[in-house]
PDB file of C-alpha atoms in Angstrom:
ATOM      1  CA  UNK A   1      15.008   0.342 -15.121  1.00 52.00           C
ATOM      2  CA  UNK A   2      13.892   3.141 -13.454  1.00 62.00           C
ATOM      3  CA  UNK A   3      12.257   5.156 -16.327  1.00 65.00           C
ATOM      4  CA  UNK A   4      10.878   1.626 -17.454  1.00 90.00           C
ATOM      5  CA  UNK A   5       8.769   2.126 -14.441  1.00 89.00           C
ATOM      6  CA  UNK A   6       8.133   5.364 -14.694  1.00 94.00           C
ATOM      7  CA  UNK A   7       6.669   4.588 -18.378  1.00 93.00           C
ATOM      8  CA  UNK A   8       5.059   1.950 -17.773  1.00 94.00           C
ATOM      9  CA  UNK A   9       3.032   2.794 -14.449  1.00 94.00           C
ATOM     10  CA  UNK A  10       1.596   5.927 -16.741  1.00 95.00           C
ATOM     11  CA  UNK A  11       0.935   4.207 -19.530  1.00 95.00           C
ATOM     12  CA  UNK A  12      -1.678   2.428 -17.212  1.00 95.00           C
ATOM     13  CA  UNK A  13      -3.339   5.775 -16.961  1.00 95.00           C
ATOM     14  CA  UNK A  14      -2.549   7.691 -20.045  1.00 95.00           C
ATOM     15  CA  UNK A  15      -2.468   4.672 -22.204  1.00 93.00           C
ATOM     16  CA  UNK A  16      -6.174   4.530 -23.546  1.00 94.00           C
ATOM     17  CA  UNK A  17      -7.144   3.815 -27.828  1.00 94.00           C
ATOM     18  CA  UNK A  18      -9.578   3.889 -30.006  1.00 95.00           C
ATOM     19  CA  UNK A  19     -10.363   0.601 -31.573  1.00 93.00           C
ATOM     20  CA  UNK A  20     -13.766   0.177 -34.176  1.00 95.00           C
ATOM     21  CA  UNK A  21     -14.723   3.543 -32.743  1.00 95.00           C
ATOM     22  CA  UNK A  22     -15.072   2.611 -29.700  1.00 93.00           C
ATOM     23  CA  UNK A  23     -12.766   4.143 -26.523  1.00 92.00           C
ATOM     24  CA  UNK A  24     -10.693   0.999 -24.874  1.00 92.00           C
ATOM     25  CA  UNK A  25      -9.032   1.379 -21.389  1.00 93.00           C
ATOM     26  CA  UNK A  26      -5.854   1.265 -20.480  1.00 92.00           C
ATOM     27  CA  UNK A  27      -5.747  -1.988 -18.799  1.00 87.00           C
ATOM     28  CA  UNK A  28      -6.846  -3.329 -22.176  1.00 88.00           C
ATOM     29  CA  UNK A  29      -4.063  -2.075 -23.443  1.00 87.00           C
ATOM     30  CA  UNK A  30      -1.446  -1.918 -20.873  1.00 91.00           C
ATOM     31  CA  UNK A  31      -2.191  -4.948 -18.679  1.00 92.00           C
ATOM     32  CA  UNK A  32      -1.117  -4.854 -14.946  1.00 95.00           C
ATOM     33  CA  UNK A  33       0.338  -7.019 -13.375  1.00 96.00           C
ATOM     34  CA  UNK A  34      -1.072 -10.523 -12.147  1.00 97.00           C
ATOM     35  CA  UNK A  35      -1.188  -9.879  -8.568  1.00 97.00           C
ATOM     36  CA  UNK A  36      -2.904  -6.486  -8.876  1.00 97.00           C
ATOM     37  CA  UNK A  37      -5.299  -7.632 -11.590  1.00 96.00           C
ATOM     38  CA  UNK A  38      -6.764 -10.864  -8.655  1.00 97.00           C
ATOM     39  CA  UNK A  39      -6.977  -7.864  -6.073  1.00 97.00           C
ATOM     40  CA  UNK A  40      -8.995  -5.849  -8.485  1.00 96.00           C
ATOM     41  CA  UNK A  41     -11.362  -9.094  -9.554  1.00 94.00           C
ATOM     42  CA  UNK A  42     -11.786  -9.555  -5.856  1.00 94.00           C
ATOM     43  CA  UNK A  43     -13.336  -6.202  -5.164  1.00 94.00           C
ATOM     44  CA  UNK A  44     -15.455  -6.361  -8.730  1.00 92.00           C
ATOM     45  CA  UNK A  45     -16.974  -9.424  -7.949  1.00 91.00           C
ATOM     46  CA  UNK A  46     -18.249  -7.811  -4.733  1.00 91.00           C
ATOM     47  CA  UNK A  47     -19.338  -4.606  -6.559  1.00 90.00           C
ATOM     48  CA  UNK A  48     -21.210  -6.838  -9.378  1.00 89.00           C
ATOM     49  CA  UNK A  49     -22.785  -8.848  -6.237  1.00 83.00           C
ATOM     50  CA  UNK A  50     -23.965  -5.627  -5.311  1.00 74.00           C
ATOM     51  CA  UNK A  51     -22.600  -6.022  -1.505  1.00 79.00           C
ATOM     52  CA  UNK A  52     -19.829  -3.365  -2.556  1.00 88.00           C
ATOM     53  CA  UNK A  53     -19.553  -0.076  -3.253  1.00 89.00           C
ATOM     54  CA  UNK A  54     -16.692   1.939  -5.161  1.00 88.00           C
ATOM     55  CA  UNK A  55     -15.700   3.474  -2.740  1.00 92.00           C
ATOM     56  CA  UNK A  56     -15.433   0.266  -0.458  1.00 91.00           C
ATOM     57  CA  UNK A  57     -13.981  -0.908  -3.078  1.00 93.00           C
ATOM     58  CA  UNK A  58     -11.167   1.512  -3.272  1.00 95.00           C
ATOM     59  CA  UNK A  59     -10.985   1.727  -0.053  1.00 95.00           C
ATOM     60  CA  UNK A  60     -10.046  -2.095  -0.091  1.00 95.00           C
ATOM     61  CA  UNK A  61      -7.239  -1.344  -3.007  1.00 97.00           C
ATOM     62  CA  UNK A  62      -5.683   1.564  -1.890  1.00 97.00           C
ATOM     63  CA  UNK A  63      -5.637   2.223   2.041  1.00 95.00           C
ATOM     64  CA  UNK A  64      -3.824  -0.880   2.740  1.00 95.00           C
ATOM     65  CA  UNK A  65      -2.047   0.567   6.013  1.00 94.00           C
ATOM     66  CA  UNK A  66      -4.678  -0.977   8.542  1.00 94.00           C
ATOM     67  CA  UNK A  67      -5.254  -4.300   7.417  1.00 94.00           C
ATOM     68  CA  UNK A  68      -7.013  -5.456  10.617  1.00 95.00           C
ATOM     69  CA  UNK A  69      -9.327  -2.855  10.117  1.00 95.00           C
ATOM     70  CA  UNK A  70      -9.604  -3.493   6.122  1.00 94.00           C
ATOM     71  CA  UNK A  71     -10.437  -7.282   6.951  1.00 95.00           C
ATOM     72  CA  UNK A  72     -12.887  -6.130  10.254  1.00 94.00           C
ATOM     73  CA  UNK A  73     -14.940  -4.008   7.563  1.00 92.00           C
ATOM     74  CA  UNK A  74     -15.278  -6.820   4.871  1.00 92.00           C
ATOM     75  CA  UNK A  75     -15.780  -9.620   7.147  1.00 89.00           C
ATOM     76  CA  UNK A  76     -18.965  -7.324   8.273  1.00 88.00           C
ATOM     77  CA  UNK A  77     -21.000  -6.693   5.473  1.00 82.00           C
ATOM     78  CA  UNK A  78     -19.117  -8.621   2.070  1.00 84.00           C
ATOM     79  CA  UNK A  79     -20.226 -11.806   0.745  1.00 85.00           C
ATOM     80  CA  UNK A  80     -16.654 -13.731   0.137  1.00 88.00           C
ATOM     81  CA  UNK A  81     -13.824 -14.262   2.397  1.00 92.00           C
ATOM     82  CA  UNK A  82     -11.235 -11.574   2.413  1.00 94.00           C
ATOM     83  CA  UNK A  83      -8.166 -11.311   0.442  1.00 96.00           C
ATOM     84  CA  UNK A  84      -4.768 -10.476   2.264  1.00 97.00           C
ATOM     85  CA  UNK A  85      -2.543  -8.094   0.734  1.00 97.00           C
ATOM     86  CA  UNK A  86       0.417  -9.476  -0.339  1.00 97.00           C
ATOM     87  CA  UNK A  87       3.871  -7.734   0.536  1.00 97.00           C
ATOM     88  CA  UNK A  88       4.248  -7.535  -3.625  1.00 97.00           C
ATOM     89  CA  UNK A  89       1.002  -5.639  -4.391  1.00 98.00           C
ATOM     90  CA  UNK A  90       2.297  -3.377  -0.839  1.00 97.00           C
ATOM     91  CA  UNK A  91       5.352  -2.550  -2.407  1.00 97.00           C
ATOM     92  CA  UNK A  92       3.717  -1.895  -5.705  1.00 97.00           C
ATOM     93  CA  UNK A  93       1.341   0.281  -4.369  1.00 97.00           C
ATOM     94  CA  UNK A  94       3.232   2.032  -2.236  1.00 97.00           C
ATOM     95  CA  UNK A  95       6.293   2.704  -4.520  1.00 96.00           C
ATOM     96  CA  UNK A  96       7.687   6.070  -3.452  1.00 95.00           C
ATOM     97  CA  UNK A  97       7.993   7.440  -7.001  1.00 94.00           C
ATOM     98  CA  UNK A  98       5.013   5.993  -9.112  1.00 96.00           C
ATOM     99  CA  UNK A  99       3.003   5.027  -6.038  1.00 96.00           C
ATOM    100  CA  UNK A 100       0.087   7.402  -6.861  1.00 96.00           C
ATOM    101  CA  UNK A 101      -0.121   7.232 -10.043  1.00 97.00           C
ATOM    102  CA  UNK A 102      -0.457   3.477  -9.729  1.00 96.00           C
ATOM    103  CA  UNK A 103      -3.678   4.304  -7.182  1.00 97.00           C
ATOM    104  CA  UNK A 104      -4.974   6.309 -10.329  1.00 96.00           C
ATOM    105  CA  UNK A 105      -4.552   3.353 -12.328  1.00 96.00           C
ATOM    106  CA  UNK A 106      -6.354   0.916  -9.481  1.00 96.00           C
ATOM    107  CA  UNK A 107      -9.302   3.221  -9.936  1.00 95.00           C
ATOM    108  CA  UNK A 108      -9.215   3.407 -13.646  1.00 94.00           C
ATOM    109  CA  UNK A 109      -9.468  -0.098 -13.817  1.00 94.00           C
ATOM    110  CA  UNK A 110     -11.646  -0.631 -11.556  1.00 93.00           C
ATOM    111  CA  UNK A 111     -14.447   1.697 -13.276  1.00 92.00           C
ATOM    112  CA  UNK A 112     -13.878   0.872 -17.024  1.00 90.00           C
ATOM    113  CA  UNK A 113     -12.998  -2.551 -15.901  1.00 77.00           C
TER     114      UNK A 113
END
């Protein structure tokens, strides 16, 4: 189990292909999981609305320790209501052994989408 995770949560980073030349993600490839991919629309469809930047964005996926402050900074300037973290994307994220490669991920998928 543990090496499944271990696999897995790199294969999110590592995991990109070539398909009819052209380079595909690893999210393409490697999908993650539900909850993390509805916390990653969230944010994109405030950085396509152009109210969002990446590193707001990021900011909204990965330092998830203040969440009063997280929801006092969206509330100010974003265009939809905010999105609470859930305790499973907080345990995700913050897994003590994969937990930073799975920010790596976040921000992979975020910028190749």
């Amino acid at each position: 189990m543990e090496k499944d995770r271990v696999v897995e949560s790199y294969s999110w980073v590592y995991g990109w292909k070539v398909k009819d030349d052209k380079c595909v993600p690893p999210a393409k490839n490697h999908p993650l999981p539900e909850f993390v991919k509805k916390r990653i629309d969230w944010v994109s469809n405030e950085i396509q609305g152009g109210g969002l930047t990446f590193r707001g964005a990021f900011k909204m996926l990965l330092d998830i320790d203040d969440e009063k402050e997280l929801k006092k900074e969206w509330e100010f300037g974003a265009s939809s209501d905010y999105m609470p973290i859930s305790d499973e994307y907080r345990n995700w994220l913050n897994d003590p052994i994969v937990g930073d490669i799975r920010s790596v991920a976040l921000m992979i998928a975020v910028i190749y989408g």
